[in-house]
Coordinates of C-alpha atoms in Angstrom, one line a residue:
A1 CA -19.9 -26.3 3.1
C2 CA -18.1 -24.3 5.8
T3 CA -14.4 -24.8 6.5
P4 CA -12.8 -23.3 9.6
F5 CA -11.3 -20.6 7.4
T6 CA -14.6 -19.5 5.9
L7 CA -16.8 -20.2 9.0
Y8 CA -16.6 -16.7 10.5
L9 CA -17.0 -14.6 7.4
A10 CA -19.0 -16.8 5.0
C11 CA -21.2 -18.8 7.2
A12 CA -22.0 -16.3 10.0
P13 CA -25.7 -15.3 10.5
D14 CA -26.9 -12.3 8.6
R15 CA -27.2 -10.2 11.7
F16 CA -23.8 -8.6 10.9
P17 CA -23.6 -4.8 10.3
D18 CA -23.4 -5.2 6.5
N19 CA -25.1 -8.1 4.8
A20 CA -24.0 -6.9 1.3
G21 CA -20.3 -7.0 2.3
I22 CA -20.8 -10.5 3.9
A23 CA -22.6 -11.7 0.8
S24 CA -19.8 -10.4 -1.4
V25 CA -17.1 -12.1 0.7
R26 CA -19.1 -15.3 0.8
G27 CA -19.4 -15.3 -3.0
A28 CA -15.7 -14.6 -3.4
L29 CA -14.8 -17.5 -1.1
Q30 CA -17.1 -19.8 -2.9
R31 CA -15.4 -18.9 -6.2
M32 CA -12.0 -19.4 -4.6
D33 CA -13.1 -23.0 -3.7
D34 CA -14.2 -23.4 -7.3
L35 CA -10.8 -22.3 -8.6
Q36 CA -9.1 -25.0 -6.5
N37 CA -11.4 -27.7 -8.1
R38 CA -11.3 -26.4 -11.7
Q39 CA -8.9 -28.1 -14.0
Y40 CA -6.4 -25.8 -15.7
V41 CA -3.8 -26.6 -18.2
G42 CA -0.9 -25.7 -15.9
R43 CA -1.4 -23.9 -12.6
L44 CA 0.3 -20.8 -14.0
S45 CA -1.9 -20.6 -17.1
H46 CA -3.1 -17.1 -18.1
Q47 CA -6.7 -18.0 -17.4
Y48 CA -6.0 -19.3 -13.9
I49 CA -4.1 -16.1 -13.0
Q50 CA -6.9 -13.9 -14.5
D51 CA -9.6 -15.9 -12.6
A52 CA -7.7 -15.8 -9.3
N53 CA -7.1 -12.1 -9.6
D54 CA -10.8 -11.5 -10.2
V55 CA -11.7 -13.5 -7.1
L56 CA -9.2 -11.6 -5.0
Q57 CA -10.6 -8.3 -6.2
S58 CA -14.1 -9.4 -5.3
L59 CA -12.9 -10.5 -1.8
D60 CA -11.1 -7.2 -1.3
H61 CA -14.3 -5.3 -2.4
G62 CA -16.4 -7.2 0.0
M63 CA -14.1 -6.6 2.9
Q64 CA -14.0 -2.9 2.1
V65 CA -17.8 -2.6 2.0
Y66 CA -18.0 -4.5 5.3
S67 CA -15.4 -2.4 7.0
Y68 CA -16.9 0.9 5.7
R69 CA -20.4 0.0 6.8
S70 CA -19.2 -1.3 10.2
A71 CA -17.2 1.9 10.8
Y72 CA -20.2 4.0 9.8
R73 CA -22.5 2.2 12.2
S74 CA -19.9 2.6 15.0
Q75 CA -19.7 6.3 14.3
R76 CA -23.5 6.6 14.4
A77 CA -23.6 4.7 17.8
L78 CA -20.9 6.9 19.3
A79 CA -22.7 10.1 18.0
W80 CA -25.9 8.8 19.5
A81 CA -24.3 8.1 22.9
A82 CA -22.5 11.4 22.9
G83 CA -25.8 13.2 22.2
R84 CA -27.6 11.7 25.2

């Protein structure tokens, strides 16, 4: 299920520069949705904070991978264009 928030990152076609980063972000966003639906004993319970922190770290990792690979591909394209 794609929401407007997740549409660009999580539901985009796999033709993006880094499929691994997109897959990681997609998984993190799915887990974020699961967090909202899970029943915790109090929203500030230790387990909720731990799970939310884990999801945010996964999301951050996915974005870093995606950004790194995109920058790498851009550099390769520029180097190729400069070498022509």
